[in-house]
């Protein structure tokens, strides 16, 4: 049986492992403590925040088929409610989204956890850059020098620049992996102990440092005793302020939220800011997953076709089909 090491337990890596584990021996290595990647949840009891990806759509039948069991068990559910368009501090439009939004339940990372059930998943393991491929396959060690086993295939599902660092001298000299462009984003998380009366579950904001406001507590399975809000900055604003003090940037996003909606961030019982260094794929040509069948080295991720959860999963499923056929 083919042994495959998958590096990264984001939704792309977990979807890939879920598919390949049907006919291969698969081990998933994740340097962090959990799964999901940008399908992340930040806990600050009594609050929790989906501070990365806010929702996903089910436009493609392959993605819908993958999630059908999770919809049946309730690990994934629709997130219904009107989306506002806000300009100059006023709601100019209030409507249902064109595509039904879905989320993990009770938290965004619940979807990845459900897909990871039964997988050989090893968290807290940071795989070191690859050396030359040996006759018996790829010999993996972690950054502490511990042996992590021998594998026929190594597949990276992390960001393009992390993948190139992992592949070291084994990576491609050119192509999408070497030229992928991603943009940052800052997330402001606000927890209020009392409910806020809002006529929308999310809002898109024009002419502001803010791109998106999500009422996290309006999602299915969340605690509705209070109100939790996640604010995402625009990529341009994040790039212009990259590396600046998180507290100060959170203050600026809070002021922008107040100007757009009237919500006073100073009334929040909890307040935190997070930076996503590679949050969104900048406009560029779509690409296929990277595959070197000779050396049995591959990579996929949101650098291929887009930052939407559905795009990332579909790219992983495409790669699974290529590896199955190799």
Tab-separated table of N, CA and C in Angstrom, residues 66-209:
chain	number	residue	atom	x	y	z
A	66	UNK	N	-19.255	15.522	-0.756
A	66	UNK	CA	-18.317	15.340	0.355
A	66	UNK	C	-18.964	15.715	1.682
A	67	UNK	N	-19.769	16.785	1.665
A	67	UNK	CA	-20.337	17.303	2.907
A	67	UNK	C	-21.713	16.736	3.229
A	68	UNK	N	-22.244	15.910	2.363
A	68	UNK	CA	-23.587	15.355	2.590
A	68	UNK	C	-23.712	14.654	3.947
A	69	UNK	N	-22.740	13.807	4.344
A	69	UNK	CA	-22.855	13.173	5.671
A	69	UNK	C	-22.772	14.181	6.813
A	70	UNK	N	-22.014	15.246	6.635
A	70	UNK	CA	-21.860	16.251	7.694
A	70	UNK	C	-23.125	17.081	7.839
A	71	UNK	N	-23.812	17.325	6.727
A	71	UNK	CA	-25.103	18.010	6.797
A	71	UNK	C	-26.124	17.127	7.520
A	72	UNK	N	-26.030	15.813	7.285
A	72	UNK	CA	-26.973	14.885	7.911
A	72	UNK	C	-26.777	14.813	9.422
A	73	UNK	N	-25.522	14.906	9.877
A	73	UNK	CA	-25.238	14.812	11.313
A	73	UNK	C	-25.301	16.155	12.024
A	74	UNK	N	-25.354	17.240	11.256
A	74	UNK	CA	-25.414	18.570	11.862
A	74	UNK	C	-24.072	19.216	12.091
A	75	UNK	N	-22.979	18.585	11.630
A	75	UNK	CA	-21.655	19.198	11.750
A	75	UNK	C	-21.498	20.376	10.804
A	76	UNK	N	-22.355	20.436	9.794
A	76	UNK	CA	-22.442	21.564	8.859
A	76	UNK	C	-23.909	21.943	8.747
A	77	UNK	N	-24.194	23.235	8.707
A	77	UNK	CA	-25.578	23.699	8.608
A	77	UNK	C	-25.629	25.032	7.871
A	78	UNK	N	-26.779	25.356	7.284
A	78	UNK	CA	-26.921	26.664	6.624
A	78	UNK	C	-26.920	27.794	7.646
A	79	UNK	N	-26.362	28.912	7.226
A	79	UNK	CA	-26.380	30.144	8.027
A	79	UNK	C	-27.264	31.136	7.289
A	80	UNK	N	-28.479	31.286	7.759
A	80	UNK	CA	-29.455	32.111	7.058
A	80	UNK	C	-29.551	33.493	7.693
A	81	UNK	N	-30.002	34.440	6.893
A	81	UNK	CA	-30.198	35.796	7.387
A	81	UNK	C	-29.772	36.816	6.359
A	82	UNK	N	-30.265	38.033	6.484
A	82	UNK	CA	-29.952	39.068	5.501
A	82	UNK	C	-28.525	39.593	5.632
A	83	UNK	N	-27.969	39.958	4.481
A	83	UNK	CA	-26.645	40.575	4.405
A	83	UNK	C	-26.839	42.040	4.041
A	84	UNK	N	-26.210	42.915	4.804
A	84	UNK	CA	-26.357	44.352	4.566
A	84	UNK	C	-25.216	44.878	3.706
A	85	UNK	N	-25.510	45.905	2.965
A	85	UNK	CA	-24.483	46.715	2.294
A	85	UNK	C	-24.497	48.067	2.988
A	86	UNK	N	-23.336	48.460	3.526
A	86	UNK	CA	-23.247	49.692	4.306
A	86	UNK	C	-22.325	50.687	3.594
A	87	UNK	N	-22.822	51.885	3.424
A	87	UNK	CA	-22.047	52.976	2.829
A	87	UNK	C	-22.277	54.244	3.645
A	88	UNK	N	-21.204	54.901	4.020
A	88	UNK	CA	-21.290	56.172	4.761
A	88	UNK	C	-22.174	56.052	5.999
A	89	UNK	N	-22.036	54.937	6.709
A	89	UNK	CA	-22.759	54.767	7.959
A	89	UNK	C	-24.223	54.418	7.821
A	90	UNK	N	-24.667	54.079	6.616
A	90	UNK	CA	-26.077	53.752	6.405
A	90	UNK	C	-26.200	52.453	5.626
A	91	UNK	N	-27.237	51.689	5.953
A	91	UNK	CA	-27.525	50.458	5.212
A	91	UNK	C	-28.213	50.837	3.916
A	92	UNK	N	-27.576	50.551	2.790
A	92	UNK	CA	-28.148	50.903	1.489
A	92	UNK	C	-28.853	49.729	0.834
A	93	UNK	N	-28.599	48.533	1.356
A	93	UNK	CA	-29.242	47.340	0.791
A	93	UNK	C	-29.289	46.262	1.858
A	94	UNK	N	-30.370	45.502	1.896
A	94	UNK	CA	-30.514	44.411	2.841
A	94	UNK	C	-31.178	43.265	2.087
A	95	UNK	N	-30.441	42.160	1.918
A	95	UNK	CA	-30.977	41.071	1.097
A	95	UNK	C	-30.361	39.741	1.505
A	96	UNK	N	-31.023	38.659	1.125
A	96	UNK	CA	-30.472	37.329	1.328
A	96	UNK	C	-29.312	37.120	0.347
A	97	UNK	N	-28.294	36.341	0.725
A	97	UNK	CA	-27.173	36.103	-0.191
A	97	UNK	C	-27.614	35.320	-1.419
A	98	UNK	N	-26.902	35.507	-2.518
A	98	UNK	CA	-27.228	34.813	-3.764
A	98	UNK	C	-27.119	33.299	-3.585
A	99	UNK	N	-26.048	32.843	-2.920
A	99	UNK	CA	-25.846	31.434	-2.623
A	99	UNK	C	-26.027	31.214	-1.130
A	100	UNK	N	-26.666	30.121	-0.763
A	100	UNK	CA	-26.860	29.812	0.641
A	100	UNK	C	-25.512	29.635	1.327
A	101	UNK	N	-25.333	30.312	2.441
A	101	UNK	CA	-24.097	30.210	3.203
A	101	UNK	C	-24.185	29.035	4.175
A	102	UNK	N	-23.056	28.321	4.328
A	102	UNK	CA	-22.981	27.212	5.272
A	102	UNK	C	-21.820	27.450	6.226
A	103	UNK	N	-21.919	26.852	7.414
A	103	UNK	CA	-20.865	26.970	8.423
A	103	UNK	C	-20.717	25.643	9.150
A	104	UNK	N	-19.579	25.483	9.818
A	104	UNK	CA	-19.405	24.356	10.717
A	104	UNK	C	-20.169	24.595	12.004
A	105	UNK	N	-20.624	23.528	12.639
A	105	UNK	CA	-21.413	23.621	13.870
A	105	UNK	C	-20.841	22.644	14.912
A	106	UNK	N	-20.564	23.116	16.139
A	106	UNK	CA	-20.920	24.417	16.705
A	106	UNK	C	-19.901	25.517	16.413
A	107	UNK	N	-18.785	25.164	15.776
A	107	UNK	CA	-17.782	26.164	15.416
A	107	UNK	C	-17.281	25.878	14.012
A	108	UNK	N	-16.599	26.849	13.416
A	108	UNK	CA	-16.185	26.697	12.029
A	108	UNK	C	-15.261	25.494	11.838
A	109	UNK	N	-14.386	25.237	12.821
A	109	UNK	CA	-13.454	24.120	12.660
A	109	UNK	C	-14.114	22.759	12.849
A	110	UNK	N	-15.412	22.743	13.206
A	110	UNK	CA	-16.124	21.477	13.386
A	110	UNK	C	-16.194	20.678	12.087
A	111	UNK	N	-16.257	21.367	10.957
A	111	UNK	CA	-16.302	20.683	9.671
A	111	UNK	C	-15.020	19.899	9.429
A	112	UNK	N	-13.877	20.543	9.652
A	112	UNK	CA	-12.595	19.863	9.462
A	112	UNK	C	-12.428	18.724	10.464
A	113	UNK	N	-12.874	18.937	11.701
A	113	UNK	CA	-12.781	17.881	12.716
A	113	UNK	C	-13.593	16.657	12.300
A	114	UNK	N	-14.765	16.889	11.731
A	114	UNK	CA	-15.611	15.774	11.308
A	114	UNK	C	-14.971	15.000	10.163
A	115	UNK	N	-14.397	15.710	9.197
A	115	UNK	CA	-13.734	15.045	8.076
A	115	UNK	C	-12.458	14.325	8.521
A	116	UNK	N	-11.849	14.795	9.612
A	116	UNK	CA	-10.602	14.202	10.108
A	116	UNK	C	-10.844	12.959	10.957
A	117	UNK	N	-12.097	12.692	11.296
A	117	UNK	CA	-12.401	11.548	12.156
A	117	UNK	C	-11.896	10.255	11.519
A	118	UNK	N	-11.082	9.512	12.251
A	118	UNK	CA	-10.539	8.251	11.763
A	118	UNK	C	-9.217	8.363	11.048
A	119	UNK	N	-8.761	9.572	10.765
A	119	UNK	CA	-7.473	9.747	10.089
A	119	UNK	C	-6.319	9.617	11.079
A	120	UNK	N	-5.146	9.253	10.569
A	120	UNK	CA	-3.921	9.272	11.364
A	120	UNK	C	-3.404	10.701	11.331
A	121	UNK	N	-3.786	11.469	12.321
A	121	UNK	CA	-3.480	12.902	12.380
A	121	UNK	C	-2.516	13.155	13.523
A	122	UNK	N	-1.392	13.794	13.223
A	122	UNK	CA	-0.366	14.048	14.223
A	122	UNK	C	-0.144	15.555	14.334
A	123	UNK	N	-0.710	16.149	15.372
A	123	UNK	CA	-0.591	17.586	15.577
A	123	UNK	C	0.654	17.907	16.400
A	124	UNK	N	1.060	19.166	16.342
A	124	UNK	CA	2.255	19.595	17.067
A	124	UNK	C	3.537	19.059	16.478
A	125	UNK	N	3.504	18.679	15.201
A	125	UNK	CA	4.688	18.133	14.534
A	125	UNK	C	5.031	19.044	13.354
A	126	UNK	N	6.159	19.715	13.439
A	126	UNK	CA	6.624	20.638	12.399
A	126	UNK	C	7.671	19.914	11.559
A	127	UNK	N	7.293	19.519	10.346
A	127	UNK	CA	8.193	18.754	9.484
A	127	UNK	C	9.307	19.652	8.948
A	128	UNK	N	10.533	19.151	9.027
A	128	UNK	CA	11.707	19.894	8.569
A	128	UNK	C	11.786	19.875	7.041
A	129	UNK	N	12.506	20.837	6.440
A	129	UNK	CA	12.690	20.824	4.981
A	129	UNK	C	13.218	19.481	4.491
A	130	UNK	N	12.747	19.064	3.325
A	130	UNK	CA	13.095	17.758	2.790
A	130	UNK	C	14.539	17.703	2.311
A	131	UNK	N	15.167	16.574	2.545
A	131	UNK	CA	16.460	16.296	1.930
A	131	UNK	C	16.229	15.594	0.603
A	132	UNK	N	17.271	14.972	0.072
A	132	UNK	CA	17.126	14.245	-1.187
A	132	UNK	C	16.275	12.997	-0.962
A	133	UNK	N	15.530	12.610	-2.003
A	133	UNK	CA	14.713	11.401	-1.901
A	133	UNK	C	15.619	10.170	-1.893
A	134	UNK	N	15.399	9.300	-0.951
A	134	UNK	CA	16.181	8.087	-0.811
A	134	UNK	C	15.544	6.964	-1.631
A	135	UNK	N	16.296	5.896	-1.903
A	135	UNK	CA	15.713	4.776	-2.662
A	135	UNK	C	14.441	4.212	-2.028
A	136	UNK	N	14.362	4.242	-0.697
A	136	UNK	CA	13.184	3.711	-0.011
A	136	UNK	C	12.064	4.739	0.119
A	137	UNK	N	12.282	5.936	-0.408
A	137	UNK	CA	11.255	6.963	-0.363
A	137	UNK	C	11.726	8.206	0.364
A	138	UNK	N	10.768	9.040	0.750
A	138	UNK	CA	11.067	10.261	1.485
A	138	UNK	C	11.213	9.948	2.969
A	139	UNK	N	12.322	10.381	3.544
A	139	UNK	CA	12.555	10.210	4.973
A	139	UNK	C	12.214	11.541	5.654
A	140	UNK	N	11.187	11.539	6.488
A	140	UNK	CA	10.745	12.768	7.132
A	140	UNK	C	11.280	12.866	8.557
A	141	UNK	N	11.757	14.035	8.893
A	141	UNK	CA	12.121	14.346	10.269
A	141	UNK	C	11.411	15.643	10.647
A	142	UNK	N	11.201	15.846	11.942
A	142	UNK	CA	10.626	17.119	12.353
A	142	UNK	C	11.747	18.096	12.703
A	143	UNK	N	11.382	19.306	13.042
A	143	UNK	CA	12.397	20.336	13.271
A	143	UNK	C	13.214	20.099	14.531
A	144	UNK	N	12.785	19.147	15.361
A	144	UNK	CA	13.597	18.774	16.531
A	144	UNK	C	14.577	17.655	16.201
A	145	UNK	N	14.476	17.133	14.966
A	145	UNK	CA	15.371	16.057	14.540
A	145	UNK	C	14.797	14.667	14.703
A	146	UNK	N	13.579	14.537	15.209
A	146	UNK	CA	12.977	13.216	15.417
A	146	UNK	C	12.515	12.611	14.091
A	147	UNK	N	12.736	11.319	13.932
A	147	UNK	CA	12.329	10.589	12.735
A	147	UNK	C	10.810	10.448	12.721
A	148	UNK	N	10.182	10.843	11.600
A	148	UNK	CA	8.730	10.748	11.473
A	148	UNK	C	8.285	9.707	10.454
A	149	UNK	N	9.247	8.938	9.930
A	149	UNK	CA	8.879	7.829	9.054
A	149	UNK	C	9.298	8.019	7.609
A	150	UNK	N	9.036	6.976	6.845
A	150	UNK	CA	9.358	6.952	5.420
A	150	UNK	C	8.080	6.860	4.614
A	151	UNK	N	8.034	7.631	3.513
A	151	UNK	CA	6.800	7.740	2.745
A	151	UNK	C	7.099	7.697	1.250
A	152	UNK	N	6.140	7.148	0.495
A	152	UNK	CA	6.265	7.143	-0.960
A	152	UNK	C	5.998	8.535	-1.532
A	153	UNK	N	4.948	9.171	-1.031
A	153	UNK	CA	4.579	10.514	-1.476
A	153	UNK	C	4.671	11.493	-0.312
A	154	UNK	N	5.067	12.718	-0.621
A	154	UNK	CA	4.930	13.832	0.313
A	154	UNK	C	4.099	14.900	-0.384
A	155	UNK	N	3.032	15.331	0.278
A	155	UNK	CA	2.129	16.322	-0.295
A	155	UNK	C	2.003	17.491	0.679
A	156	UNK	N	2.266	18.679	0.196
A	156	UNK	CA	2.118	19.881	1.014
A	156	UNK	C	0.796	20.555	0.697
A	157	UNK	N	0.075	20.941	1.749
A	157	UNK	CA	-1.179	21.675	1.565
A	157	UNK	C	-1.137	23.020	2.279
A	158	UNK	N	0.070	23.493	2.582
A	158	UNK	CA	0.248	24.776	3.239
A	158	UNK	C	0.329	25.888	2.184
A	159	UNK	N	0.698	27.081	2.594
A	159	UNK	CA	0.817	28.188	1.645
A	159	UNK	C	1.945	27.920	0.658
A	160	UNK	N	1.937	28.662	-0.442
A	160	UNK	CA	2.950	28.439	-1.475
A	160	UNK	C	4.355	28.670	-0.940
A	161	UNK	N	4.566	29.749	-0.175
A	161	UNK	CA	5.926	30.020	0.296
A	161	UNK	C	6.360	29.003	1.355
A	162	UNK	N	5.425	28.521	2.179
A	162	UNK	CA	5.777	27.477	3.140
A	162	UNK	C	6.067	26.162	2.433
A	163	UNK	N	5.331	25.897	1.352
A	163	UNK	CA	5.578	24.689	0.569
A	163	UNK	C	6.962	24.717	-0.062
A	164	UNK	N	7.343	25.850	-0.635
A	164	UNK	CA	8.666	25.955	-1.245
A	164	UNK	C	9.761	25.783	-0.201
A	165	UNK	N	9.541	26.305	1.000
A	165	UNK	CA	10.521	26.122	2.074
A	165	UNK	C	10.595	24.655	2.481
A	166	UNK	N	9.463	23.974	2.538
A	166	UNK	CA	9.441	22.557	2.891
A	166	UNK	C	10.133	21.716	1.830
A	167	UNK	N	9.859	21.999	0.556
A	167	UNK	CA	10.453	21.211	-0.527
A	167	UNK	C	11.952	21.476	-0.677
A	168	UNK	N	12.401	22.637	-0.251
A	168	UNK	CA	13.823	23.009	-0.319
A	168	UNK	C	14.344	22.821	-1.744
A	169	UNK	N	15.404	22.058	-1.918
A	169	UNK	CA	16.008	21.885	-3.247
A	169	UNK	C	15.197	20.977	-4.163
A	170	UNK	N	14.120	20.412	-3.655
A	170	UNK	CA	13.302	19.504	-4.462
A	170	UNK	C	12.142	20.210	-5.150
A	171	UNK	N	11.955	21.481	-4.862
A	171	UNK	CA	10.829	22.210	-5.413
A	171	UNK	C	11.054	22.654	-6.840
A	172	UNK	N	9.999	23.133	-7.505
A	172	UNK	CA	10.121	23.610	-8.884
A	172	UNK	C	10.897	24.921	-8.957
A	173	UNK	N	11.537	25.140	-10.101
A	173	UNK	CA	12.290	26.379	-10.309
A	173	UNK	C	11.381	27.518	-10.764
A	174	UNK	N	10.224	27.187	-11.295
A	174	UNK	CA	9.284	28.209	-11.738
A	174	UNK	C	7.871	27.650	-11.634
A	175	UNK	N	6.904	28.406	-12.124
A	175	UNK	CA	5.524	27.961	-12.060
A	175	UNK	C	4.755	28.605	-10.919
A	176	UNK	N	3.470	28.261	-10.783
A	176	UNK	CA	2.584	28.921	-9.814
A	176	UNK	C	3.071	28.866	-8.372
A	177	UNK	N	3.726	27.781	-7.974
A	177	UNK	CA	4.216	27.700	-6.598
A	177	UNK	C	5.237	28.792	-6.293
A	178	UNK	N	5.951	29.218	-7.304
A	178	UNK	CA	7.001	30.223	-7.095
A	178	UNK	C	6.488	31.643	-7.284
A	179	UNK	N	5.285	31.790	-7.854
A	179	UNK	CA	4.795	33.131	-8.178
A	179	UNK	C	3.467	33.475	-7.507
A	180	UNK	N	2.909	32.541	-6.742
A	180	UNK	CA	1.603	32.781	-6.115
A	180	UNK	C	1.632	34.036	-5.252
A	181	UNK	N	0.572	34.807	-5.327
A	181	UNK	CA	0.480	36.070	-4.584
A	181	UNK	C	-0.728	36.028	-3.658
A	182	UNK	N	-0.482	36.268	-2.379
A	182	UNK	CA	-1.540	36.280	-1.375
A	182	UNK	C	-1.542	37.619	-0.654
A	183	UNK	N	-2.696	37.983	-0.126
A	183	UNK	CA	-2.841	39.261	0.579
A	183	UNK	C	-3.204	39.003	2.037
A	184	UNK	N	-2.817	39.930	2.925
A	184	UNK	CA	-3.124	39.762	4.350
A	184	UNK	C	-4.508	40.283	4.704
A	185	UNK	N	-4.890	40.039	5.949
A	185	UNK	CA	-6.149	40.551	6.486
A	185	UNK	C	-6.018	40.605	7.998
A	186	UNK	N	-6.630	41.613	8.603
A	186	UNK	CA	-6.712	41.680	10.071
A	186	UNK	C	-8.148	41.376	10.492
A	187	UNK	N	-8.261	40.643	11.597
A	187	UNK	CA	-9.570	40.297	12.145
A	187	UNK	C	-9.708	40.890	13.537
A	188	UNK	N	-10.775	41.640	13.753
A	188	UNK	CA	-11.113	42.177	15.067
A	188	UNK	C	-12.257	41.342	15.643
A	189	UNK	N	-12.083	40.862	16.877
A	189	UNK	CA	-13.109	40.055	17.544
A	189	UNK	C	-13.651	40.815	18.749
A	190	UNK	N	-14.966	40.940	18.804
A	190	UNK	CA	-15.625	41.658	19.893
A	190	UNK	C	-16.700	40.772	20.514
A	191	UNK	N	-16.663	40.640	21.843
A	191	UNK	CA	-17.669	39.874	22.551
A	191	UNK	C	-18.450	40.759	23.500
A	192	UNK	N	-19.775	40.790	23.340
A	192	UNK	CA	-20.669	41.595	24.177
A	192	UNK	C	-21.501	40.659	25.059
A	193	UNK	N	-21.619	40.966	26.316
A	193	UNK	CA	-22.339	40.091	27.241
A	193	UNK	C	-23.850	40.148	27.068
A	194	UNK	N	-24.337	41.199	26.452
A	194	UNK	CA	-25.774	41.311	26.198
A	194	UNK	C	-26.012	41.328	24.687
A	195	UNK	N	-27.150	40.790	24.234
A	195	UNK	CA	-27.431	40.757	22.790
A	195	UNK	C	-27.550	42.151	22.185
A	196	UNK	N	-27.067	42.289	20.961
A	196	UNK	CA	-27.240	43.523	20.208
A	196	UNK	C	-28.365	43.315	19.209
A	197	UNK	N	-29.227	44.297	19.086
A	197	UNK	CA	-30.360	44.197	18.170
A	197	UNK	C	-29.924	44.696	16.791
A	198	UNK	N	-29.606	43.748	15.900
A	198	UNK	CA	-29.134	44.090	14.562
A	198	UNK	C	-30.061	43.465	13.522
A	199	UNK	N	-30.375	44.191	12.444
A	199	UNK	CA	-31.295	43.672	11.430
A	199	UNK	C	-30.608	42.791	10.387
A	200	UNK	N	-29.331	42.500	10.567
A	200	UNK	CA	-28.576	41.697	9.609
A	200	UNK	C	-27.646	40.740	10.353
A	201	UNK	N	-27.247	39.651	9.661
A	201	UNK	CA	-26.309	38.689	10.251
A	201	UNK	C	-24.883	38.965	9.788
A	202	UNK	N	-24.739	39.737	8.727
A	202	UNK	CA	-23.417	40.108	8.218
A	202	UNK	C	-23.566	41.346	7.355
A	203	UNK	N	-22.445	42.021	7.136
A	203	UNK	CA	-22.492	43.240	6.333
A	203	UNK	C	-21.196	43.404	5.555
A	204	UNK	N	-21.337	43.940	4.369
A	204	UNK	CA	-20.183	44.353	3.566
A	204	UNK	C	-20.152	45.879	3.573
A	205	UNK	N	-18.952	46.421	3.760
A	205	UNK	CA	-18.818	47.855	3.972
A	205	UNK	C	-18.001	48.467	2.832
A	206	UNK	N	-18.453	49.583	2.333
A	206	UNK	CA	-17.754	50.292	1.262
A	206	UNK	C	-16.997	51.484	1.828
A	207	UNK	N	-15.896	51.860	1.133
A	207	UNK	CA	-15.110	53.052	1.481
A	207	UNK	C	-14.725	53.064	2.950
A	208	UNK	N	-14.129	51.976	3.406
A	208	UNK	CA	-13.783	51.812	4.824
A	208	UNK	C	-12.599	50.869	4.929
A	209	UNK	N	-11.861	50.904	6.040
A	209	UNK	CA	-10.854	49.864	6.276
A	209	UNK	C	-11.478	48.477	6.420
